[in-house]
Amino acid sequence: MLLPAAFFVAVTAMSGKFALEAIVHGDVEYGVVDWPLGWAYASIPLGCGVLALRLLHDALLKRDLAVT
């Protein structure tokens, strides 16, 4: 579980950097409704970050393997 966790930490870092740049620059998708792209992009690092934390938690948590 540590290998997928490392992958999702990397995805979180790269997509977070991309989303932060979009927020700082005020990137907007122009159309019928002007949609700020930075906040839309922020969902990816948020989700990947939560998944990475879950994988790290499960990998590092000592579990009782006895079946009851």
PDB file of N, CA, C, O and CB in Angstrom:
ATOM      1  N   MET A   1       0.813  -1.198   0.000  1.00  0.00           N
ATOM      2  CA  MET A   1       0.000   0.000   0.000  1.00  0.00           C
ATOM      3  C   MET A   1       0.858   1.263   0.000  1.00  0.00           C
ATOM      4  O   MET A   1       0.363   2.353  -0.288  1.00  0.00           O
ATOM      5  CB  MET A   1      -0.926  -0.003   1.197  1.00  0.00           C
ATOM      6  N   LEU A   2       2.130   1.117   0.320  1.00  0.00           N
ATOM      7  CA  LEU A   2       2.986   2.301   0.341  1.00  0.00           C
ATOM      8  C   LEU A   2       3.295   2.812  -1.066  1.00  0.00           C
ATOM      9  O   LEU A   2       3.439   4.019  -1.266  1.00  0.00           O
ATOM     10  CB  LEU A   2       4.281   1.991   1.072  1.00  0.00           C
ATOM     11  N   LEU A   3       3.397   1.916  -2.034  1.00  0.00           N
ATOM     12  CA  LEU A   3       3.684   2.345  -3.400  1.00  0.00           C
ATOM     13  C   LEU A   3       2.527   3.155  -3.993  1.00  0.00           C
ATOM     14  O   LEU A   3       2.777   4.225  -4.548  1.00  0.00           O
ATOM     15  CB  LEU A   3       3.975   1.131  -4.281  1.00  0.00           C
ATOM     16  N   PRO A   4       1.278   2.697  -3.904  1.00  0.00           N
ATOM     17  CA  PRO A   4       0.180   3.547  -4.383  1.00  0.00           C
ATOM     18  C   PRO A   4       0.057   4.843  -3.587  1.00  0.00           C
ATOM     19  O   PRO A   4      -0.307   5.878  -4.144  1.00  0.00           O
ATOM     20  CB  PRO A   4      -1.133   2.785  -4.318  1.00  0.00           C
ATOM     21  N   ALA A   5       0.358   4.796  -2.288  1.00  0.00           N
ATOM     22  CA  ALA A   5       0.302   6.018  -1.478  1.00  0.00           C
ATOM     23  C   ALA A   5       1.325   7.025  -1.981  1.00  0.00           C
ATOM     24  O   ALA A   5       1.028   8.217  -2.066  1.00  0.00           O
ATOM     25  CB  ALA A   5       0.549   5.702   0.016  1.00  0.00           C
ATOM     26  N   ALA A   6       2.529   6.561  -2.315  1.00  0.00           N
ATOM     27  CA  ALA A   6       3.559   7.457  -2.844  1.00  0.00           C
ATOM     28  C   ALA A   6       3.120   8.052  -4.174  1.00  0.00           C
ATOM     29  O   ALA A   6       3.357   9.231  -4.437  1.00  0.00           O
ATOM     30  CB  ALA A   6       4.892   6.711  -3.012  1.00  0.00           C
ATOM     31  N   PHE A   7       2.481   7.242  -5.012  1.00  0.00           N
ATOM     32  CA  PHE A   7       1.972   7.743  -6.292  1.00  0.00           C
ATOM     33  C   PHE A   7       0.935   8.846  -6.068  1.00  0.00           C
ATOM     34  O   PHE A   7       0.996   9.895  -6.710  1.00  0.00           O
ATOM     35  CB  PHE A   7       1.356   6.591  -7.116  1.00  0.00           C
ATOM     36  N   PHE A   8      -0.003   8.614  -5.171  1.00  0.00           N
ATOM     37  CA  PHE A   8      -1.054   9.604  -4.952  1.00  0.00           C
ATOM     38  C   PHE A   8      -0.543  10.846  -4.225  1.00  0.00           C
ATOM     39  O   PHE A   8      -1.117  11.924  -4.377  1.00  0.00           O
ATOM     40  CB  PHE A   8      -2.188   8.983  -4.164  1.00  0.00           C
ATOM     41  N   VAL A   9       0.521  10.712  -3.443  1.00  0.00           N
ATOM     42  CA  VAL A   9       1.160  11.900  -2.863  1.00  0.00           C
ATOM     43  C   VAL A   9       1.753  12.745  -3.985  1.00  0.00           C
ATOM     44  O   VAL A   9       1.640  13.970  -3.966  1.00  0.00           O
ATOM     45  CB  VAL A   9       2.264  11.499  -1.832  1.00  0.00           C
ATOM     46  N   ALA A  10       2.385  12.096  -4.962  1.00  0.00           N
ATOM     47  CA  ALA A  10       2.955  12.825  -6.102  1.00  0.00           C
ATOM     48  C   ALA A  10       1.859  13.488  -6.939  1.00  0.00           C
ATOM     49  O   ALA A  10       2.009  14.634  -7.362  1.00  0.00           O
ATOM     50  CB  ALA A  10       3.787  11.874  -6.983  1.00  0.00           C
ATOM     51  N   VAL A  11       0.759  12.772  -7.179  1.00  0.00           N
ATOM     52  CA  VAL A  11      -0.361  13.352  -7.931  1.00  0.00           C
ATOM     53  C   VAL A  11      -0.949  14.540  -7.179  1.00  0.00           C
ATOM     54  O   VAL A  11      -1.293  15.555  -7.784  1.00  0.00           O
ATOM     55  CB  VAL A  11      -1.455  12.289  -8.187  1.00  0.00           C
ATOM     56  N   THR A  12      -1.062  14.413  -5.860  1.00  0.00           N
ATOM     57  CA  THR A  12      -1.578  15.510  -5.038  1.00  0.00           C
ATOM     58  C   THR A  12      -0.683  16.735  -5.148  1.00  0.00           C
ATOM     59  O   THR A  12      -1.174  17.853  -5.306  1.00  0.00           O
ATOM     60  CB  THR A  12      -1.696  15.075  -3.571  1.00  0.00           C
ATOM     61  N   ALA A  13       0.621  16.531  -5.067  1.00  0.00           N
ATOM     62  CA  ALA A  13       1.555  17.659  -5.124  1.00  0.00           C
ATOM     63  C   ALA A  13       1.506  18.354  -6.479  1.00  0.00           C
ATOM     64  O   ALA A  13       1.441  19.581  -6.544  1.00  0.00           O
ATOM     65  CB  ALA A  13       2.980  17.185  -4.835  1.00  0.00           C
ATOM     66  N   MET A  14       1.537  17.585  -7.555  1.00  0.00           N
ATOM     67  CA  MET A  14       1.556  18.183  -8.893  1.00  0.00           C
ATOM     68  C   MET A  14       0.225  18.863  -9.224  1.00  0.00           C
ATOM     69  O   MET A  14       0.213  19.974  -9.753  1.00  0.00           O
ATOM     70  CB  MET A  14       1.872  17.113  -9.947  1.00  0.00           C
ATOM     71  N   SER A  15      -0.884  18.209  -8.917  1.00  0.00           N
ATOM     72  CA  SER A  15      -2.181  18.817  -9.227  1.00  0.00           C
ATOM     73  C   SER A  15      -2.481  19.982  -8.293  1.00  0.00           C
ATOM     74  O   SER A  15      -3.171  20.926  -8.679  1.00  0.00           O
ATOM     75  CB  SER A  15      -3.296  17.772  -9.135  1.00  0.00           C
ATOM     76  N   GLY A  16      -1.969  19.923  -7.071  1.00  0.00           N
ATOM     77  CA  GLY A  16      -2.132  21.049  -6.152  1.00  0.00           C
ATOM     78  C   GLY A  16      -1.384  22.275  -6.635  1.00  0.00           C
ATOM     79  O   GLY A  16      -1.886  23.395  -6.537  1.00  0.00           O
ATOM     80  N   LYS A  17      -0.185  22.066  -7.156  1.00  0.00           N
ATOM     81  CA  LYS A  17       0.590  23.172  -7.726  1.00  0.00           C
ATOM     82  C   LYS A  17      -0.158  23.783  -8.923  1.00  0.00           C
ATOM     83  O   LYS A  17      -0.233  25.004  -9.058  1.00  0.00           O
ATOM     84  CB  LYS A  17       2.004  22.680  -8.159  1.00  0.00           C
ATOM     85  N   PHE A  18      -0.701  22.931  -9.777  1.00  0.00           N
ATOM     86  CA  PHE A  18      -1.450  23.384 -10.948  1.00  0.00           C
ATOM     87  C   PHE A  18      -2.694  24.169 -10.533  1.00  0.00           C
ATOM     88  O   PHE A  18      -2.981  25.225 -11.096  1.00  0.00           O
ATOM     89  CB  PHE A  18      -1.848  22.188 -11.825  1.00  0.00           C
ATOM     90  N   ALA A  19      -3.426  23.654  -9.553  1.00  0.00           N
ATOM     91  CA  ALA A  19      -4.643  24.325  -9.080  1.00  0.00           C
ATOM     92  C   ALA A  19      -4.306  25.658  -8.413  1.00  0.00           C
ATOM     93  O   ALA A  19      -5.011  26.647  -8.614  1.00  0.00           O
ATOM     94  CB  ALA A  19      -5.409  23.420  -8.095  1.00  0.00           C
ATOM     95  N   LEU A  20      -3.238  25.691  -7.624  1.00  0.00           N
ATOM     96  CA  LEU A  20      -2.843  26.927  -6.960  1.00  0.00           C
ATOM     97  C   LEU A  20      -2.468  28.005  -7.982  1.00  0.00           C
ATOM     98  O   LEU A  20      -2.831  29.170  -7.820  1.00  0.00           O
ATOM     99  CB  LEU A  20      -1.669  26.666  -6.007  1.00  0.00           C
ATOM    100  N   GLU A  21      -1.748  27.617  -9.023  1.00  0.00           N
ATOM    101  CA  GLU A  21      -1.410  28.579 -10.077  1.00  0.00           C
ATOM    102  C   GLU A  21      -2.667  29.101 -10.764  1.00  0.00           C
ATOM    103  O   GLU A  21      -2.750  30.290 -11.076  1.00  0.00           O
ATOM    104  CB  GLU A  21      -0.474  27.936 -11.113  1.00  0.00           C
ATOM    105  N   ALA A  22      -3.640  28.237 -11.002  1.00  0.00           N
ATOM    106  CA  ALA A  22      -4.889  28.668 -11.635  1.00  0.00           C
ATOM    107  C   ALA A  22      -5.661  29.612 -10.720  1.00  0.00           C
ATOM    108  O   ALA A  22      -6.276  30.565 -11.200  1.00  0.00           O
ATOM    109  CB  ALA A  22      -5.758  27.451 -11.996  1.00  0.00           C
ATOM    110  N   ILE A  23      -5.642  29.367  -9.417  1.00  0.00           N
ATOM    111  CA  ILE A  23      -6.332  30.249  -8.466  1.00  0.00           C
ATOM    112  C   ILE A  23      -5.642  31.607  -8.414  1.00  0.00           C
ATOM    113  O   ILE A  23      -6.300  32.647  -8.449  1.00  0.00           O
ATOM    114  CB  ILE A  23      -6.370  29.614  -7.053  1.00  0.00           C
ATOM    115  N   VAL A  24      -4.311  31.590  -8.331  1.00  0.00           N
ATOM    116  CA  VAL A  24      -3.551  32.831  -8.221  1.00  0.00           C
ATOM    117  C   VAL A  24      -3.700  33.684  -9.487  1.00  0.00           C
ATOM    118  O   VAL A  24      -3.819  34.906  -9.406  1.00  0.00           O
ATOM    119  CB  VAL A  24      -2.069  32.525  -7.958  1.00  0.00           C
ATOM    120  N   HIS A  25      -3.692  33.040 -10.639  1.00  0.00           N
ATOM    121  CA  HIS A  25      -3.793  33.767 -11.906  1.00  0.00           C
ATOM    122  C   HIS A  25      -5.234  34.126 -12.254  1.00  0.00           C
ATOM    123  O   HIS A  25      -5.470  34.916 -13.168  1.00  0.00           O
ATOM    124  CB  HIS A  25      -3.189  32.943 -13.027  1.00  0.00           C
ATOM    125  N   GLY A  26      -6.189  33.560 -11.545  1.00  0.00           N
ATOM    126  CA  GLY A  26      -7.595  33.862 -11.804  1.00  0.00           C
ATOM    127  C   GLY A  26      -8.101  33.276 -13.107  1.00  0.00           C
ATOM    128  O   GLY A  26      -8.906  33.903 -13.795  1.00  0.00           O
ATOM    129  N   ASP A  27      -7.643  32.081 -13.458  1.00  0.00           N
ATOM    130  CA  ASP A  27      -8.081  31.434 -14.694  1.00  0.00           C
ATOM    131  C   ASP A  27      -9.585  31.199 -14.666  1.00  0.00           C
ATOM    132  O   ASP A  27     -10.139  30.732 -13.671  1.00  0.00           O
ATOM    133  CB  ASP A  27      -7.336  30.104 -14.904  1.00  0.00           C
ATOM    134  N   VAL A  28     -10.233  31.532 -15.782  1.00  0.00           N
ATOM    135  CA  VAL A  28     -11.689  31.415 -15.874  1.00  0.00           C
ATOM    136  C   VAL A  28     -12.044  30.775 -17.204  1.00  0.00           C
ATOM    137  O   VAL A  28     -11.451  31.100 -18.232  1.00  0.00           O
ATOM    138  CB  VAL A  28     -12.381  32.804 -15.728  1.00  0.00           C
ATOM    139  N   GLU A  29     -13.013  29.861 -17.185  1.00  0.00           N
ATOM    140  CA  GLU A  29     -13.582  29.290 -18.403  1.00  0.00           C
ATOM    141  C   GLU A  29     -14.746  30.181 -18.798  1.00  0.00           C
ATOM    142  O   GLU A  29     -15.755  30.252 -18.098  1.00  0.00           O
ATOM    143  CB  GLU A  29     -14.039  27.789 -18.198  1.00  0.00           C
ATOM    144  N   TYR A  30     -14.594  30.858 -19.927  1.00  0.00           N
ATOM    145  CA  TYR A  30     -15.640  31.791 -20.371  1.00  0.00           C
ATOM    146  C   TYR A  30     -16.700  31.043 -21.156  1.00  0.00           C
ATOM    147  O   TYR A  30     -16.390  30.222 -22.020  1.00  0.00           O
ATOM    148  CB  TYR A  30     -15.042  32.930 -21.231  1.00  0.00           C
ATOM    149  N   GLY A  31     -17.930  31.331 -20.853  1.00  0.00           N
ATOM    150  CA  GLY A  31     -19.063  30.719 -21.531  1.00  0.00           C
ATOM    151  C   GLY A  31     -20.323  31.385 -21.044  1.00  0.00           C
ATOM    152  O   GLY A  31     -20.313  32.565 -20.695  1.00  0.00           O
ATOM    153  N   VAL A  32     -21.409  30.637 -21.016  1.00  0.00           N
ATOM    154  CA  VAL A  32     -22.666  31.178 -20.513  1.00  0.00           C
ATOM    155  C   VAL A  32     -22.485  31.583 -19.053  1.00  0.00           C
ATOM    156  O   VAL A  32     -22.969  32.629 -18.621  1.00  0.00           O
ATOM    157  CB  VAL A  32     -23.819  30.145 -20.663  1.00  0.00           C
ATOM    158  N   VAL A  33     -21.777  30.733 -18.298  1.00  0.00           N
ATOM    159  CA  VAL A  33     -21.429  31.035 -16.913  1.00  0.00           C
ATOM    160  C   VAL A  33     -19.906  31.046 -16.826  1.00  0.00           C
ATOM    161  O   VAL A  33     -19.257  30.071 -17.205  1.00  0.00           O
ATOM    162  CB  VAL A  33     -22.062  29.991 -15.907  1.00  0.00           C
ATOM    163  N   ASP A  34     -19.335  32.136 -16.330  1.00  0.00           N
ATOM    164  CA  ASP A  34     -17.881  32.203 -16.164  1.00  0.00           C
ATOM    165  C   ASP A  34     -17.488  31.367 -14.948  1.00  0.00           C
ATOM    166  O   ASP A  34     -17.825  31.706 -13.813  1.00  0.00           O
ATOM    167  CB  ASP A  34     -17.397  33.686 -16.004  1.00  0.00           C
ATOM    168  N   TRP A  35     -16.779  30.283 -15.196  1.00  0.00           N
ATOM    169  CA  TRP A  35     -16.457  29.321 -14.157  1.00  0.00           C
ATOM    170  C   TRP A  35     -14.996  29.470 -13.759  1.00  0.00           C
ATOM    171  O   TRP A  35     -14.121  29.309 -14.609  1.00  0.00           O
ATOM    172  CB  TRP A  35     -16.750  27.884 -14.629  1.00  0.00           C
ATOM    173  N   PRO A  36     -14.698  29.774 -12.488  1.00  0.00           N
ATOM    174  CA  PRO A  36     -13.294  29.859 -12.059  1.00  0.00           C
ATOM    175  C   PRO A  36     -12.657  28.469 -12.044  1.00  0.00           C
ATOM    176  O   PRO A  36     -13.099  27.587 -11.307  1.00  0.00           O
ATOM    177  CB  PRO A  36     -13.188  30.512 -10.655  1.00  0.00           C
ATOM    178  N   LEU A  37     -11.642  28.283 -12.843  1.00  0.00           N
ATOM    179  CA  LEU A  37     -11.059  26.953 -13.025  1.00  0.00           C
ATOM    180  C   LEU A  37     -10.238  26.485 -11.833  1.00  0.00           C
ATOM    181  O   LEU A  37     -10.146  25.284 -11.580  1.00  0.00           O
ATOM    182  CB  LEU A  37     -10.199  26.942 -14.251  1.00  0.00           C
ATOM    183  N   GLY A  38      -9.642  27.413 -11.103  1.00  0.00           N
ATOM    184  CA  GLY A  38      -8.800  27.010  -9.976  1.00  0.00           C
ATOM    185  C   GLY A  38      -9.548  26.184  -8.959  1.00  0.00           C
ATOM    186  O   GLY A  38      -9.022  25.193  -8.452  1.00  0.00           O
ATOM    187  N   TRP A  39     -10.764  26.576  -8.655  1.00  0.00           N
ATOM    188  CA  TRP A  39     -11.553  25.834  -7.664  1.00  0.00           C
ATOM    189  C   TRP A  39     -12.028  24.503  -8.223  1.00  0.00           C
ATOM    190  O   TRP A  39     -12.195  23.540  -7.474  1.00  0.00           O
ATOM    191  CB  TRP A  39     -12.754  26.664  -7.205  1.00  0.00           C
ATOM    192  N   ALA A  40     -12.246  24.437  -9.522  1.00  0.00           N
ATOM    193  CA  ALA A  40     -12.603  23.157 -10.138  1.00  0.00           C
ATOM    194  C   ALA A  40     -11.395  22.210 -10.113  1.00  0.00           C
ATOM    195  O   ALA A  40     -11.540  21.016  -9.850  1.00  0.00           O
ATOM    196  CB  ALA A  40     -13.101  23.370 -11.599  1.00  0.00           C
ATOM    197  N   TYR A  41     -10.208  22.754 -10.388  1.00  0.00           N
ATOM    198  CA  TYR A  41      -8.994  21.940 -10.359  1.00  0.00           C
ATOM    199  C   TYR A  41      -8.639  21.498  -8.941  1.00  0.00           C
ATOM    200  O   TYR A  41      -7.957  20.487  -8.770  1.00  0.00           O
ATOM    201  CB  TYR A  41      -7.831  22.714 -10.965  1.00  0.00           C
ATOM    202  N   ALA A  42      -9.077  22.219  -7.941  1.00  0.00           N
ATOM    203  CA  ALA A  42      -8.726  21.906  -6.550  1.00  0.00           C
ATOM    204  C   ALA A  42      -9.363  20.606  -6.065  1.00  0.00           C
ATOM    205  O   ALA A  42      -8.920  20.046  -5.062  1.00  0.00           O
ATOM    206  CB  ALA A  42      -9.149  23.047  -5.640  1.00  0.00           C
ATOM    207  N   SER A  43     -10.378  20.119  -6.747  1.00  0.00           N
ATOM    208  CA  SER A  43     -11.012  18.873  -6.315  1.00  0.00           C
ATOM    209  C   SER A  43     -10.086  17.668  -6.495  1.00  0.00           C
ATOM    210  O   SER A  43     -10.173  16.697  -5.744  1.00  0.00           O
ATOM    211  CB  SER A  43     -12.308  18.649  -7.090  1.00  0.00           C
ATOM    212  N   ILE A  44      -9.200  17.734  -7.492  1.00  0.00           N
ATOM    213  CA  ILE A  44      -8.296  16.604  -7.744  1.00  0.00           C
ATOM    214  C   ILE A  44      -7.275  16.437  -6.612  1.00  0.00           C
ATOM    215  O   ILE A  44      -7.156  15.336  -6.074  1.00  0.00           O
ATOM    216  CB  ILE A  44      -7.564  16.798  -9.084  1.00  0.00           C
ATOM    217  N   PRO A  45      -6.524  17.501  -6.225  1.00  0.00           N
ATOM    218  CA  PRO A  45      -5.591  17.280  -5.116  1.00  0.00           C
ATOM    219  C   PRO A  45      -6.283  16.974  -3.789  1.00  0.00           C
ATOM    220  O   PRO A  45      -5.727  16.271  -2.945  1.00  0.00           O
ATOM    221  CB  PRO A  45      -4.714  18.489  -4.947  1.00  0.00           C
ATOM    222  N   LEU A  46      -7.476  17.492  -3.607  1.00  0.00           N
ATOM    223  CA  LEU A  46      -8.213  17.189  -2.383  1.00  0.00           C
ATOM    224  C   LEU A  46      -8.543  15.698  -2.312  1.00  0.00           C
ATOM    225  O   LEU A  46      -8.279  15.050  -1.299  1.00  0.00           O
ATOM    226  CB  LEU A  46      -9.505  18.028  -2.309  1.00  0.00           C
ATOM    227  N   GLY A  47      -9.112  15.162  -3.372  1.00  0.00           N
ATOM    228  CA  GLY A  47      -9.470  13.745  -3.392  1.00  0.00           C
ATOM    229  C   GLY A  47      -8.263  12.828  -3.335  1.00  0.00           C
ATOM    230  O   GLY A  47      -8.267  11.835  -2.608  1.00  0.00           O
ATOM    231  N   CYS A  48      -7.223  13.158  -4.105  1.00  0.00           N
ATOM    232  CA  CYS A  48      -6.013  12.329  -4.104  1.00  0.00           C
ATOM    233  C   CYS A  48      -5.292  12.416  -2.764  1.00  0.00           C
ATOM    234  O   CYS A  48      -4.700  11.436  -2.312  1.00  0.00           O
ATOM    235  CB  CYS A  48      -5.068  12.756  -5.236  1.00  0.00           C
ATOM    236  N   GLY A  49      -5.339  13.578  -2.132  1.00  0.00           N
ATOM    237  CA  GLY A  49      -4.711  13.722  -0.819  1.00  0.00           C
ATOM    238  C   GLY A  49      -5.400  12.881   0.236  1.00  0.00           C
ATOM    239  O   GLY A  49      -4.743  12.256   1.069  1.00  0.00           O
ATOM    240  N   VAL A  50      -6.726  12.867   0.202  1.00  0.00           N
ATOM    241  CA  VAL A  50      -7.482  12.041   1.153  1.00  0.00           C
ATOM    242  C   VAL A  50      -7.195  10.560   0.907  1.00  0.00           C
ATOM    243  O   VAL A  50      -7.031   9.788   1.852  1.00  0.00           O
ATOM    244  CB  VAL A  50      -9.005  12.322   1.036  1.00  0.00           C
ATOM    245  N   LEU A  51      -7.135  10.171  -0.362  1.00  0.00           N
ATOM    246  CA  LEU A  51      -6.831   8.778  -0.690  1.00  0.00           C
ATOM    247  C   LEU A  51      -5.426   8.408  -0.226  1.00  0.00           C
ATOM    248  O   LEU A  51      -5.223   7.320   0.312  1.00  0.00           O
ATOM    249  CB  LEU A  51      -6.970   8.538  -2.203  1.00  0.00           C
ATOM    250  N   ALA A  52      -4.452   9.298  -0.426  1.00  0.00           N
ATOM    251  CA  ALA A  52      -3.080   9.029   0.009  1.00  0.00           C
ATOM    252  C   ALA A  52      -3.021   8.876   1.526  1.00  0.00           C
ATOM    253  O   ALA A  52      -2.347   7.978   2.031  1.00  0.00           O
ATOM    254  CB  ALA A  52      -2.134  10.156  -0.450  1.00  0.00           C
ATOM    255  N   LEU A  53      -3.717   9.740   2.251  1.00  0.00           N
ATOM    256  CA  LEU A  53      -3.748   9.615   3.710  1.00  0.00           C
ATOM    257  C   LEU A  53      -4.373   8.299   4.141  1.00  0.00           C
ATOM    258  O   LEU A  53      -3.897   7.656   5.077  1.00  0.00           O
ATOM    259  CB  LEU A  53      -4.516  10.780   4.328  1.00  0.00           C
ATOM    260  N   ARG A  54      -5.428   7.902   3.467  1.00  0.00           N
ATOM    261  CA  ARG A  54      -6.078   6.626   3.798  1.00  0.00           C
ATOM    262  C   ARG A  54      -5.153   5.448   3.545  1.00  0.00           C
ATOM    263  O   ARG A  54      -5.079   4.526   4.357  1.00  0.00           O
ATOM    264  CB  ARG A  54      -7.363   6.455   2.988  1.00  0.00           C
ATOM    265  N   LEU A  55      -4.445   5.475   2.417  1.00  0.00           N
ATOM    266  CA  LEU A  55      -3.512   4.392   2.109  1.00  0.00           C
ATOM    267  C   LEU A  55      -2.366   4.344   3.113  1.00  0.00           C
ATOM    268  O   LEU A  55      -1.968   3.264   3.550  1.00  0.00           O
ATOM    269  CB  LEU A  55      -2.960   4.555   0.694  1.00  0.00           C
ATOM    270  N   LEU A  56      -1.832   5.511   3.480  1.00  0.00           N
ATOM    271  CA  LEU A  56      -0.761   5.553   4.481  1.00  0.00           C
ATOM    272  C   LEU A  56      -1.251   5.060   5.838  1.00  0.00           C
ATOM    273  O   LEU A  56      -0.541   4.334   6.534  1.00  0.00           O
ATOM    274  CB  LEU A  56      -0.208   6.976   4.611  1.00  0.00           C
ATOM    275  N   HIS A  57      -2.442   5.450   6.203  1.00  0.00           N
ATOM    276  CA  HIS A  57      -3.018   5.007   7.475  1.00  0.00           C
ATOM    277  C   HIS A  57      -3.168   3.492   7.488  1.00  0.00           C
ATOM    278  O   HIS A  57      -2.784   2.836   8.456  1.00  0.00           O
ATOM    279  CB  HIS A  57      -4.383   5.681   7.721  1.00  0.00           C
ATOM    280  N   ASP A  58      -3.726   2.936   6.418  1.00  0.00           N
ATOM    281  CA  ASP A  58      -3.928   1.488   6.357  1.00  0.00           C
ATOM    282  C   ASP A  58      -2.600   0.731   6.299  1.00  0.00           C
ATOM    283  O   ASP A  58      -2.486  -0.365   6.846  1.00  0.00           O
ATOM    284  CB  ASP A  58      -4.783   1.129   5.144  1.00  0.00           C
ATOM    285  N   ALA A  59      -1.602   1.310   5.641  1.00  0.00           N
ATOM    286  CA  ALA A  59      -0.316   0.627   5.524  1.00  0.00           C
ATOM    287  C   ALA A  59       0.460   0.642   6.837  1.00  0.00           C
ATOM    288  O   ALA A  59       1.164  -0.317   7.153  1.00  0.00           O
ATOM    289  CB  ALA A  59       0.517   1.268   4.429  1.00  0.00           C
ATOM    290  N   LEU A  60       0.335   1.713   7.595  1.00  0.00           N
ATOM    291  CA  LEU A  60       1.134   1.856   8.805  1.00  0.00           C
ATOM    292  C   LEU A  60       0.427   1.408  10.080  1.00  0.00           C
ATOM    293  O   LEU A  60       1.062   1.259  11.124  1.00  0.00           O
ATOM    294  CB  LEU A  60       1.550   3.271   8.952  1.00  0.00           C
ATOM    295  N   LEU A  61      -0.871   1.197   9.999  1.00  0.00           N
ATOM    296  CA  LEU A  61      -1.630   0.765  11.154  1.00  0.00           C
ATOM    297  C   LEU A  61      -1.411  -0.716  11.406  1.00  0.00           C
ATOM    298  O   LEU A  61      -1.556  -1.540  10.503  1.00  0.00           O
ATOM    299  CB  LEU A  61      -3.113   1.062  10.964  1.00  0.00           C
ATOM    300  N   LYS A  62      -1.062  -1.042  12.637  1.00  0.00           N
ATOM    301  CA  LYS A  62      -0.890  -2.465  12.982  1.00  0.00           C
ATOM    302  C   LYS A  62      -2.265  -3.044  13.243  1.00  0.00           C
ATOM    303  O   LYS A  62      -3.035  -2.523  14.050  1.00  0.00           O
ATOM    304  CB  LYS A  62       0.051  -2.657  14.235  1.00  0.00           C
ATOM    305  N   ARG A  63      -2.556  -4.112  12.558  1.00  0.00           N
ATOM    306  CA  ARG A  63      -3.871  -4.736  12.688  1.00  0.00           C
ATOM    307  C   ARG A  63      -3.750  -6.121  13.310  1.00  0.00           C
ATOM    308  O   ARG A  63      -2.763  -6.832  13.121  1.00  0.00           O
ATOM    309  CB  ARG A  63      -4.563  -4.829  11.319  1.00  0.00           C
ATOM    310  N   ASP A  64      -4.753  -6.466  14.034  1.00  0.00           N
ATOM    311  CA  ASP A  64      -4.850  -7.811  14.574  1.00  0.00           C
ATOM    312  C   ASP A  64      -5.383  -8.707  13.468  1.00  0.00           C
ATOM    313  O   ASP A  64      -6.511  -8.517  13.013  1.00  0.00           O
ATOM    314  CB  ASP A  64      -5.765  -7.861  15.846  1.00  0.00           C
ATOM    315  N   LEU A  65      -4.607  -9.665  13.034  1.00  0.00           N
ATOM    316  CA  LEU A  65      -5.004 -10.516  11.909  1.00  0.00           C
ATOM    317  C   LEU A  65      -5.846 -11.695  12.345  1.00  0.00           C
ATOM    318  O   LEU A  65      -6.265 -12.488  11.502  1.00  0.00           O
ATOM    319  CB  LEU A  65      -3.785 -11.014  11.180  1.00  0.00           C
ATOM    320  N   ALA A  66      -6.104 -11.835  13.620  1.00  0.00           N
ATOM    321  CA  ALA A  66      -6.920 -12.950  14.104  1.00  0.00           C
ATOM    322  C   ALA A  66      -8.364 -12.711  13.699  1.00  0.00           C
ATOM    323  O   ALA A  66      -8.901 -11.615  13.854  1.00  0.00           O
ATOM    324  CB  ALA A  66      -6.798 -13.111  15.650  1.00  0.00           C
ATOM    325  N   VAL A  67      -8.970 -13.749  13.183  1.00  0.00           N
ATOM    326  CA  VAL A  67     -10.365 -13.674  12.767  1.00  0.00           C
ATOM    327  C   VAL A  67     -11.236 -14.107  13.951  1.00  0.00           C
ATOM    328  O   VAL A  67     -11.048 -15.177  14.530  1.00  0.00           O
ATOM    329  CB  VAL A  67     -10.633 -14.572  11.501  1.00  0.00           C
ATOM    330  N   THR A  68     -12.178 -13.253  14.282  1.00  0.00           N
ATOM    331  CA  THR A  68     -13.052 -13.606  15.404  1.00  0.00           C
ATOM    332  C   THR A  68     -14.464 -13.820  14.938  1.00  0.00           C
ATOM    333  O   THR A  68     -15.341 -14.125  15.746  1.00  0.00           O
ATOM    334  CB  THR A  68     -13.021 -12.531  16.476  1.00  0.00           C
TER     335      THR A  68
END
